[in-house]
PDB file of C-alpha atoms in Angstrom:
ATOM      1  CA  MET A  22     -19.595  -4.565   4.761  1.00  0.00           C
ATOM      2  CA  ASN A  23     -19.376  -1.889   7.429  1.00  0.00           C
ATOM      3  CA  HIS A  24     -21.735   0.973   6.519  1.00  0.00           C
ATOM      4  CA  SER A  25     -21.057   3.314   9.444  1.00  0.00           C
ATOM      5  CA  LEU A  26     -18.473   6.071   9.140  1.00  0.00           C
ATOM      6  CA  HIS A  27     -15.463   6.540  11.405  1.00  0.00           C
ATOM      7  CA  ARG A  28     -12.990   9.405  11.492  1.00  0.00           C
ATOM      8  CA  PRO A  29      -9.518   7.927  10.999  1.00  0.00           C
ATOM      9  CA  LYS A  30      -7.069   8.253  13.860  1.00  0.00           C
ATOM     10  CA  VAL A  31      -4.340  10.779  13.014  1.00  0.00           C
ATOM     11  CA  VAL A  32      -0.765  10.555  14.278  1.00  0.00           C
ATOM     12  CA  SER A  33       1.123  13.711  13.310  1.00  0.00           C
ATOM     13  CA  VAL A  34       4.872  14.050  13.843  1.00  0.00           C
ATOM     14  CA  ASN A  35       7.454  16.578  12.699  1.00  0.00           C
ATOM     15  CA  SER A  36       9.488  14.767  10.071  1.00  0.00           C
ATOM     16  CA  PRO A  37       9.147  12.052   7.420  1.00  0.00           C
ATOM     17  CA  SER A  38      11.695   9.920   9.295  1.00  0.00           C
ATOM     18  CA  GLU A  39       9.618  10.077  12.491  1.00  0.00           C
ATOM     19  CA  ALA A  40       6.494   9.154  10.522  1.00  0.00           C
ATOM     20  CA  ALA A  41       8.269   6.148   9.005  1.00  0.00           C
ATOM     21  CA  GLU A  42       9.494   5.055  12.438  1.00  0.00           C
ATOM     22  CA  LYS A  43       5.985   5.280  13.918  1.00  0.00           C
ATOM     23  CA  THR A  44       4.686   3.176  11.038  1.00  0.00           C
ATOM     24  CA  SER A  45       7.404   0.530  11.277  1.00  0.00           C
ATOM     25  CA  ASN A  46       6.808   0.362  15.052  1.00  0.00           C
ATOM     26  CA  MET A  47       3.178  -0.598  14.444  1.00  0.00           C
ATOM     27  CA  ILE A  48       4.134  -3.316  11.952  1.00  0.00           C
ATOM     28  CA  ALA A  49       7.022  -4.646  14.074  1.00  0.00           C
ATOM     29  CA  GLU A  50       4.896  -4.822  17.233  1.00  0.00           C
ATOM     30  CA  MET A  51       2.318  -6.938  15.415  1.00  0.00           C
ATOM     31  CA  LEU A  52       5.012  -9.207  13.940  1.00  0.00           C
ATOM     32  CA  VAL A  53       6.592  -9.774  17.360  1.00  0.00           C
ATOM     33  CA  ALA A  54       3.225 -10.448  19.013  1.00  0.00           C
ATOM     34  CA  THR A  55       1.916 -12.685  16.204  1.00  0.00           C
ATOM     35  CA  PRO A  56       4.729 -13.901  13.895  1.00  0.00           C
ATOM     36  CA  ARG A  57       2.325 -15.614  11.478  1.00  0.00           C
ATOM     37  CA  ILE A  58       0.446 -12.446  10.502  1.00  0.00           C
ATOM     38  CA  THR A  59      -0.482 -11.449   6.975  1.00  0.00           C
ATOM     39  CA  LEU A  60       0.940  -8.131   5.810  1.00  0.00           C
ATOM     40  CA  GLY A  61      -0.489  -5.916   3.082  1.00  0.00           C
ATOM     41  CA  LEU A  62       2.402  -4.023   1.514  1.00  0.00           C
ATOM     42  CA  ALA A  63       2.735  -0.885  -0.588  1.00  0.00           C
ATOM     43  CA  THR A  64       5.379   0.461  -2.963  1.00  0.00           C
ATOM     44  CA  GLY A  65       6.507   3.966  -3.860  1.00  0.00           C
ATOM     45  CA  SER A  66       9.084   6.268  -2.330  1.00  0.00           C
ATOM     46  CA  THR A  67       7.119   6.999   0.869  1.00  0.00           C
ATOM     47  CA  PRO A  68       7.330   3.528   2.484  1.00  0.00           C
ATOM     48  CA  ILE A  69      11.034   2.972   1.701  1.00  0.00           C
ATOM     49  CA  PRO A  70      12.150   4.263   5.137  1.00  0.00           C
ATOM     50  CA  VAL A  71       9.606   1.919   6.767  1.00  0.00           C
ATOM     51  CA  TYR A  72      11.189  -1.043   5.019  1.00  0.00           C
ATOM     52  CA  GLN A  73      14.685   0.215   5.881  1.00  0.00           C
ATOM     53  CA  ASP A  74      13.708   0.304   9.537  1.00  0.00           C
ATOM     54  CA  LEU A  75      12.251  -3.222   9.430  1.00  0.00           C
ATOM     55  CA  VAL A  76      15.433  -4.458   7.722  1.00  0.00           C
ATOM     56  CA  GLN A  77      17.554  -2.833  10.446  1.00  0.00           C
ATOM     57  CA  ARG A  78      15.501  -4.510  13.175  1.00  0.00           C
ATOM     58  CA  HIS A  79      16.010  -7.836  11.404  1.00  0.00           C
ATOM     59  CA  ARG A  80      19.777  -7.235  11.257  1.00  0.00           C
ATOM     60  CA  ASP A  81      19.781  -6.304  14.941  1.00  0.00           C
ATOM     61  CA  GLY A  82      18.169  -9.642  15.705  1.00  0.00           C
ATOM     62  CA  THR A  83      14.971  -8.120  17.149  1.00  0.00           C
ATOM     63  CA  LEU A  84      12.623  -8.977  14.272  1.00  0.00           C
ATOM     64  CA  SER A  85      11.893 -12.061  12.201  1.00  0.00           C
ATOM     65  CA  ILE A  86       9.507 -12.019   9.248  1.00  0.00           C
ATOM     66  CA  ALA A  87      10.032 -15.708   8.442  1.00  0.00           C
ATOM     67  CA  GLU A  88       6.518 -16.824   9.383  1.00  0.00           C
ATOM     68  CA  ALA A  89       4.639 -13.849   7.917  1.00  0.00           C
ATOM     69  CA  THR A  90       2.702 -13.874   4.657  1.00  0.00           C
ATOM     70  CA  SER A  91       2.563 -10.798   2.429  1.00  0.00           C
ATOM     71  CA  PHE A  92       0.315  -9.471  -0.324  1.00  0.00           C
ATOM     72  CA  ASN A  93       1.254  -6.413  -2.326  1.00  0.00           C
ATOM     73  CA  LEU A  94      -1.379  -3.946  -3.410  1.00  0.00           C
ATOM     74  CA  ASP A  95      -0.553  -3.773  -7.087  1.00  0.00           C
ATOM     75  CA  GLU A  96       1.710  -4.364 -10.074  1.00  0.00           C
ATOM     76  CA  TYR A  97       2.104  -2.789 -13.487  1.00  0.00           C
ATOM     77  CA  LEU A  98       0.443  -4.712 -16.300  1.00  0.00           C
ATOM     78  CA  GLY A  99       2.996  -5.848 -18.864  1.00  0.00           C
ATOM     79  CA  LEU A 100       6.073  -5.841 -16.621  1.00  0.00           C
ATOM     80  CA  ALA A 101       7.772  -9.082 -15.605  1.00  0.00           C
ATOM     81  CA  GLY A 102       8.689  -9.491 -11.941  1.00  0.00           C
ATOM     82  CA  ASP A 103      12.380  -9.109 -12.785  1.00  0.00           C
ATOM     83  CA  HIS A 104      11.853  -5.859 -14.728  1.00  0.00           C
ATOM     84  CA  PRO A 105      13.726  -3.178 -12.744  1.00  0.00           C
ATOM     85  CA  GLN A 106      10.635  -0.940 -12.566  1.00  0.00           C
ATOM     86  CA  SER A 107       8.244  -3.695 -11.488  1.00  0.00           C
ATOM     87  CA  PHE A 108       6.895  -3.573  -7.971  1.00  0.00           C
ATOM     88  CA  ARG A 109       8.219  -7.093  -7.400  1.00  0.00           C
ATOM     89  CA  ALA A 110      11.751  -5.819  -8.116  1.00  0.00           C
ATOM     90  CA  PHE A 111      11.109  -2.844  -5.809  1.00  0.00           C
ATOM     91  CA  MET A 112      10.050  -5.124  -2.952  1.00  0.00           C
ATOM     92  CA  ASP A 113      12.988  -7.474  -3.543  1.00  0.00           C
ATOM     93  CA  GLU A 114      15.395  -4.530  -3.419  1.00  0.00           C
ATOM     94  CA  HIS A 115      13.961  -2.785  -0.362  1.00  0.00           C
ATOM     95  CA  LEU A 116      12.680  -5.654   1.792  1.00  0.00           C
ATOM     96  CA  PHE A 117      12.325  -9.237   0.613  1.00  0.00           C
ATOM     97  CA  ARG A 118      15.976 -10.003  -0.174  1.00  0.00           C
ATOM     98  CA  LEU A 119      17.182  -8.266   2.992  1.00  0.00           C
ATOM     99  CA  VAL A 120      15.122 -10.163   5.582  1.00  0.00           C
ATOM    100  CA  ASP A 121      14.179 -13.777   6.309  1.00  0.00           C
ATOM    101  CA  MET A 122      10.889 -13.837   4.416  1.00  0.00           C
ATOM    102  CA  ASN A 123       9.774 -17.174   3.016  1.00  0.00           C
ATOM    103  CA  VAL A 124       9.522 -16.735  -0.754  1.00  0.00           C
ATOM    104  CA  SER A 125       6.519 -19.086  -0.896  1.00  0.00           C
ATOM    105  CA  ARG A 126       4.584 -16.682   1.357  1.00  0.00           C
ATOM    106  CA  ILE A 127       5.177 -13.620  -0.840  1.00  0.00           C
ATOM    107  CA  HIS A 128       2.328 -12.623  -3.173  1.00  0.00           C
ATOM    108  CA  ILE A 129       2.392  -9.880  -5.805  1.00  0.00           C
ATOM    109  CA  PRO A 130       0.086  -9.660  -8.824  1.00  0.00           C
ATOM    110  CA  ASP A 131       1.690 -11.063 -11.975  1.00  0.00           C
ATOM    111  CA  GLY A 132       2.061  -8.305 -14.546  1.00  0.00           C
ATOM    112  CA  LEU A 133       2.435 -10.922 -17.289  1.00  0.00           C
ATOM    113  CA  ALA A 134      -0.643 -12.978 -16.369  1.00  0.00           C
ATOM    114  CA  THR A 135      -2.430 -14.082 -19.542  1.00  0.00           C
ATOM    115  CA  ASP A 136      -5.878 -14.826 -18.096  1.00  0.00           C
ATOM    116  CA  LEU A 137      -6.362 -11.643 -16.088  1.00  0.00           C
ATOM    117  CA  ASP A 138      -9.856 -12.473 -14.878  1.00  0.00           C
ATOM    118  CA  ALA A 139      -8.689 -15.818 -13.471  1.00  0.00           C
ATOM    119  CA  HIS A 140      -5.538 -14.248 -12.019  1.00  0.00           C
ATOM    120  CA  THR A 141      -7.338 -11.464 -10.156  1.00  0.00           C
ATOM    121  CA  LYS A 142      -9.927 -13.899  -8.770  1.00  0.00           C
ATOM    122  CA  ALA A 143      -7.128 -16.229  -7.639  1.00  0.00           C
ATOM    123  CA  TYR A 144      -5.418 -13.304  -5.870  1.00  0.00           C
ATOM    124  CA  GLU A 145      -8.605 -12.606  -3.914  1.00  0.00           C
ATOM    125  CA  LYS A 146      -8.905 -16.304  -3.036  1.00  0.00           C
ATOM    126  CA  ALA A 147      -5.297 -16.417  -1.838  1.00  0.00           C
ATOM    127  CA  ILE A 148      -5.899 -13.458   0.495  1.00  0.00           C
ATOM    128  CA  ALA A 149      -8.973 -15.190   1.904  1.00  0.00           C
ATOM    129  CA  ALA A 150      -7.099 -18.493   2.276  1.00  0.00           C
ATOM    130  CA  ALA A 151      -4.406 -16.690   4.284  1.00  0.00           C
ATOM    131  CA  GLY A 152      -7.085 -15.542   6.723  1.00  0.00           C
ATOM    132  CA  GLY A 153      -7.275 -12.005   5.363  1.00  0.00           C
ATOM    133  CA  ILE A 154      -4.798  -9.160   5.780  1.00  0.00           C
ATOM    134  CA  ASP A 155      -3.977  -8.289   9.393  1.00  0.00           C
ATOM    135  CA  ILE A 156      -2.342  -4.922   8.753  1.00  0.00           C
ATOM    136  CA  GLN A 157      -2.466  -3.080   5.431  1.00  0.00           C
ATOM    137  CA  LEU A 158       0.138  -0.411   4.696  1.00  0.00           C
ATOM    138  CA  LEU A 159      -1.059   2.296   2.316  1.00  0.00           C
ATOM    139  CA  GLY A 160       0.233   5.437   0.712  1.00  0.00           C
ATOM    140  CA  ILE A 161      -1.926   8.121  -0.863  1.00  0.00           C
ATOM    141  CA  GLY A 162      -1.714   9.826  -4.245  1.00  0.00           C
ATOM    142  CA  SER A 163      -2.054  13.562  -4.598  1.00  0.00           C
ATOM    143  CA  ASN A 164      -5.468  12.850  -6.209  1.00  0.00           C
ATOM    144  CA  GLY A 165      -6.482  10.698  -3.230  1.00  0.00           C
ATOM    145  CA  HIS A 166      -5.858   7.326  -4.873  1.00  0.00           C
ATOM    146  CA  ILE A 167      -5.002   4.313  -2.724  1.00  0.00           C
ATOM    147  CA  ALA A 168      -3.191   1.438  -4.440  1.00  0.00           C
ATOM    148  CA  PHE A 169      -4.143   2.135  -8.073  1.00  0.00           C
ATOM    149  CA  ASN A 170      -7.775   2.871  -7.216  1.00  0.00           C
ATOM    150  CA  GLU A 171      -8.171   6.177  -9.005  1.00  0.00           C
ATOM    151  CA  PRO A 172     -10.997   8.674  -8.363  1.00  0.00           C
ATOM    152  CA  GLY A 173     -14.301   7.087  -9.345  1.00  0.00           C
ATOM    153  CA  SER A 174     -13.331   3.619  -8.083  1.00  0.00           C
ATOM    154  CA  SER A 175     -16.178   1.847  -6.338  1.00  0.00           C
ATOM    155  CA  ARG A 176     -16.126   1.209  -2.594  1.00  0.00           C
ATOM    156  CA  THR A 177     -16.951  -2.427  -3.363  1.00  0.00           C
ATOM    157  CA  SER A 178     -14.250  -2.875  -6.039  1.00  0.00           C
ATOM    158  CA  ARG A 179     -12.069  -5.998  -5.924  1.00  0.00           C
ATOM    159  CA  THR A 180      -8.666  -6.909  -7.375  1.00  0.00           C
ATOM    160  CA  ARG A 181      -8.850  -6.031 -11.069  1.00  0.00           C
ATOM    161  CA  VAL A 182      -7.135  -4.395 -14.028  1.00  0.00           C
ATOM    162  CA  VAL A 183      -7.255  -0.583 -13.798  1.00  0.00           C
ATOM    163  CA  GLU A 184      -6.452   2.237 -16.210  1.00  0.00           C
ATOM    164  CA  LEU A 185      -3.942   4.724 -14.786  1.00  0.00           C
ATOM    165  CA  THR A 186      -4.782   8.421 -14.955  1.00  0.00           C
ATOM    166  CA  SER A 187      -2.447  10.890 -16.643  1.00  0.00           C
ATOM    167  CA  ASP A 188      -1.678  12.334 -13.168  1.00  0.00           C
ATOM    168  CA  THR A 189      -0.555   8.937 -11.885  1.00  0.00           C
ATOM    169  CA  ILE A 190       1.468   8.212 -15.029  1.00  0.00           C
ATOM    170  CA  GLN A 191       3.148  11.608 -14.654  1.00  0.00           C
ATOM    171  CA  ALA A 192       3.849  11.040 -10.936  1.00  0.00           C
ATOM    172  CA  ASN A 193       5.379   7.618 -11.621  1.00  0.00           C
ATOM    173  CA  SER A 194       7.405   8.727 -14.649  1.00  0.00           C
ATOM    174  CA  ARG A 195      10.290   9.686 -12.347  1.00  0.00           C
ATOM    175  CA  PHE A 196      10.982   5.969 -11.901  1.00  0.00           C
ATOM    176  CA  PHE A 197      11.298   5.406 -15.678  1.00  0.00           C
ATOM    177  CA  ASP A 198      13.702   6.720 -18.317  1.00  0.00           C
ATOM    178  CA  ARG A 199      10.841   8.324 -20.224  1.00  0.00           C
ATOM    179  CA  ALA A 200       7.219   9.132 -19.399  1.00  0.00           C
ATOM    180  CA  GLU A 201       6.095   7.039 -22.385  1.00  0.00           C
ATOM    181  CA  ASP A 202       7.721   3.990 -20.761  1.00  0.00           C
ATOM    182  CA  VAL A 203       5.274   4.055 -17.837  1.00  0.00           C
ATOM    183  CA  PRO A 204       2.648   1.315 -18.246  1.00  0.00           C
ATOM    184  CA  ARG A 205      -0.906   2.579 -18.809  1.00  0.00           C
ATOM    185  CA  GLN A 206      -2.581  -0.212 -16.824  1.00  0.00           C
ATOM    186  CA  ALA A 207      -2.009  -2.069 -13.575  1.00  0.00           C
ATOM    187  CA  ILE A 208      -3.461  -4.903 -11.525  1.00  0.00           C
ATOM    188  CA  SER A 209      -4.649  -3.487  -8.221  1.00  0.00           C
ATOM    189  CA  MET A 210      -6.414  -4.642  -5.104  1.00  0.00           C
ATOM    190  CA  GLY A 211      -9.811  -2.972  -4.981  1.00  0.00           C
ATOM    191  CA  ILE A 212     -11.109  -0.631  -2.301  1.00  0.00           C
ATOM    192  CA  GLY A 213     -13.452  -3.372  -1.115  1.00  0.00           C
ATOM    193  CA  THR A 214     -10.450  -5.689  -0.772  1.00  0.00           C
ATOM    194  CA  ILE A 215      -8.482  -3.072   1.187  1.00  0.00           C
ATOM    195  CA  LEU A 216     -11.435  -2.364   3.499  1.00  0.00           C
ATOM    196  CA  GLU A 217     -11.461  -6.035   4.552  1.00  0.00           C
ATOM    197  CA  ALA A 218      -8.013  -5.723   6.173  1.00  0.00           C
ATOM    198  CA  LYS A 219      -8.286  -5.915   9.949  1.00  0.00           C
ATOM    199  CA  ARG A 220      -6.150  -2.803  10.454  1.00  0.00           C
ATOM    200  CA  ILE A 221      -5.035  -0.094   8.021  1.00  0.00           C
ATOM    201  CA  VAL A 222      -2.092   2.300   8.353  1.00  0.00           C
ATOM    202  CA  LEU A 223      -1.727   5.069   5.780  1.00  0.00           C
ATOM    203  CA  LEU A 224       1.615   6.877   5.650  1.00  0.00           C
ATOM    204  CA  ALA A 225       1.798  10.291   3.986  1.00  0.00           C
ATOM    205  CA  THR A 226       4.602  12.848   3.996  1.00  0.00           C
ATOM    206  CA  GLY A 227       5.299  16.118   2.245  1.00  0.00           C
ATOM    207  CA  PRO A 228       3.243  19.137   1.149  1.00  0.00           C
ATOM    208  CA  ALA A 229       2.032  17.515  -2.095  1.00  0.00           C
ATOM    209  CA  LYS A 230      -0.132  15.125  -0.050  1.00  0.00           C
ATOM    210  CA  ALA A 231      -1.703  17.711   2.281  1.00  0.00           C
ATOM    211  CA  GLN A 232      -4.918  18.357   0.304  1.00  0.00           C
ATOM    212  CA  ALA A 233      -5.554  14.666  -0.352  1.00  0.00           C
ATOM    213  CA  VAL A 234      -5.027  13.931   3.357  1.00  0.00           C
ATOM    214  CA  LYS A 235      -7.475  16.684   4.346  1.00  0.00           C
ATOM    215  CA  ASP A 236     -10.098  15.387   1.894  1.00  0.00           C
ATOM    216  CA  ALA A 237      -9.595  11.805   3.093  1.00  0.00           C
ATOM    217  CA  VAL A 238      -9.703  12.522   6.828  1.00  0.00           C
ATOM    218  CA  GLN A 239     -12.105  15.451   7.122  1.00  0.00           C
ATOM    219  CA  GLY A 240     -13.996  15.461   3.822  1.00  0.00           C
ATOM    220  CA  ASP A 241     -17.076  13.469   2.906  1.00  0.00           C
ATOM    221  CA  ALA A 242     -16.572   9.793   2.159  1.00  0.00           C
ATOM    222  CA  ASN A 243     -17.047   9.549  -1.601  1.00  0.00           C
ATOM    223  CA  GLU A 244     -15.486   8.001  -4.684  1.00  0.00           C
ATOM    224  CA  SER A 245     -13.991  11.287  -5.916  1.00  0.00           C
ATOM    225  CA  CYS A 246     -11.336  10.829  -3.196  1.00  0.00           C
ATOM    226  CA  PRO A 247     -10.766   7.073  -2.890  1.00  0.00           C
ATOM    227  CA  ALA A 248      -8.857   7.428   0.403  1.00  0.00           C
ATOM    228  CA  SER A 249     -11.918   9.061   1.977  1.00  0.00           C
ATOM    229  CA  LEU A 250     -13.661   5.672   1.661  1.00  0.00           C
ATOM    230  CA  LEU A 251     -11.336   4.457   4.424  1.00  0.00           C
ATOM    231  CA  GLN A 252     -13.815   6.220   6.731  1.00  0.00           C
ATOM    232  CA  TYR A 253     -15.927   3.054   6.325  1.00  0.00           C
ATOM    233  CA  HIS A 254     -13.259   1.111   8.249  1.00  0.00           C
ATOM    234  CA  PRO A 255     -13.207   1.142  12.084  1.00  0.00           C
ATOM    235  CA  ASP A 256      -9.419   0.899  12.522  1.00  0.00           C
ATOM    236  CA  VAL A 257      -7.512   3.279  10.251  1.00  0.00           C
ATOM    237  CA  THR A 258      -4.502   5.340  11.325  1.00  0.00           C
ATOM    238  CA  PHE A 259      -3.055   8.126   9.188  1.00  0.00           C
ATOM    239  CA  VAL A 260       0.610   8.666  10.089  1.00  0.00           C
ATOM    240  CA  LEU A 261       1.635  12.097   8.825  1.00  0.00           C
ATOM    241  CA  ASP A 262       4.556  14.473   8.952  1.00  0.00           C
ATOM    242  CA  ALA A 263       3.982  18.170   9.639  1.00  0.00           C
ATOM    243  CA  GLU A 264       3.658  19.058   5.953  1.00  0.00           C
ATOM    244  CA  ALA A 265       1.176  16.324   5.079  1.00  0.00           C
ATOM    245  CA  SER A 266      -0.999  17.260   8.082  1.00  0.00           C
ATOM    246  CA  SER A 267      -0.739  21.020   7.539  1.00  0.00           C
ATOM    247  CA  LEU A 268      -4.289  21.508   6.196  1.00  0.00           C
ATOM    248  CA  LEU A 269      -6.090  19.465   8.863  1.00  0.00           C
ATOM    249  CA  GLN A 270      -8.378  21.416  11.178  1.00  0.00           C
TER     250      GLN A 270
END
C-alpha cells in the first residue's frame, strides 16, 4: 500500500451541472480510449447528472459502454435488487437500462446474500479478476464518509457489512417513505479496496459538503474523516462546484 501522502487535485467550477460535465468528461474519455475499462460507480443524488450526460453521449452515438465492466460501491443489506430503493434499481433507472452495458459485466453487492462473509470475499475476488478498477467515482457524505465507510473506518478495510450512522440514515431517509424504513446496515467496499483503484474522481456539490471537502483535501489524513484517507492515493481529483469548494484555502 502507498504510505506517502498526496494533496488531491481540485477542479472547482461554478455550478453543479458544470461539475457533473467535468466528471462525465473524464469517464467518457477513458471509455473512448480504452473501451474495456473497469468502472467503479456510486449512487446518490450527486452523480445522477453524470449518468444523464453519459446516457446522452450514448444516444448521440459518441459513447459505447458495451465492453466496460462495472462495480458499485455498496448496497443496502436486506433489500432485493428489484426493491425500488435498492442501489441496483437506482443504477438500472439512471444508467444501466439506458445504455448498451452488458448485464454480465455489472456487479453490485447482493443485499439478500445469505453467507455475507463469502459474498464480500467473492466481491473482492471479482474486482481483482477484472484487473482492478480503472476509475472510481465517489461522492462524499457531510461527515466525510466515502461509500458507506463511516468515520472510524480503517484505511485497510475491505468489502464488508457496515453499520450506518444515524446521520447517514437521516440523510438517506429522503429516498424512503419513512425514516424507519431505511436499512441500518449495508455492504460496502472498504477504504483499502477504494484506494486500489488506479484513478479516483470525487464529485461534491452544494454547501452541505463544504466542511467535509475542506477536511478531506486540506486536513490531516485520518479515520475521523474517511475521505481524507484518499490523500494516500497518488491520482485523486475532487470535482467541486463553488459552494462545495467555498471553505478551501
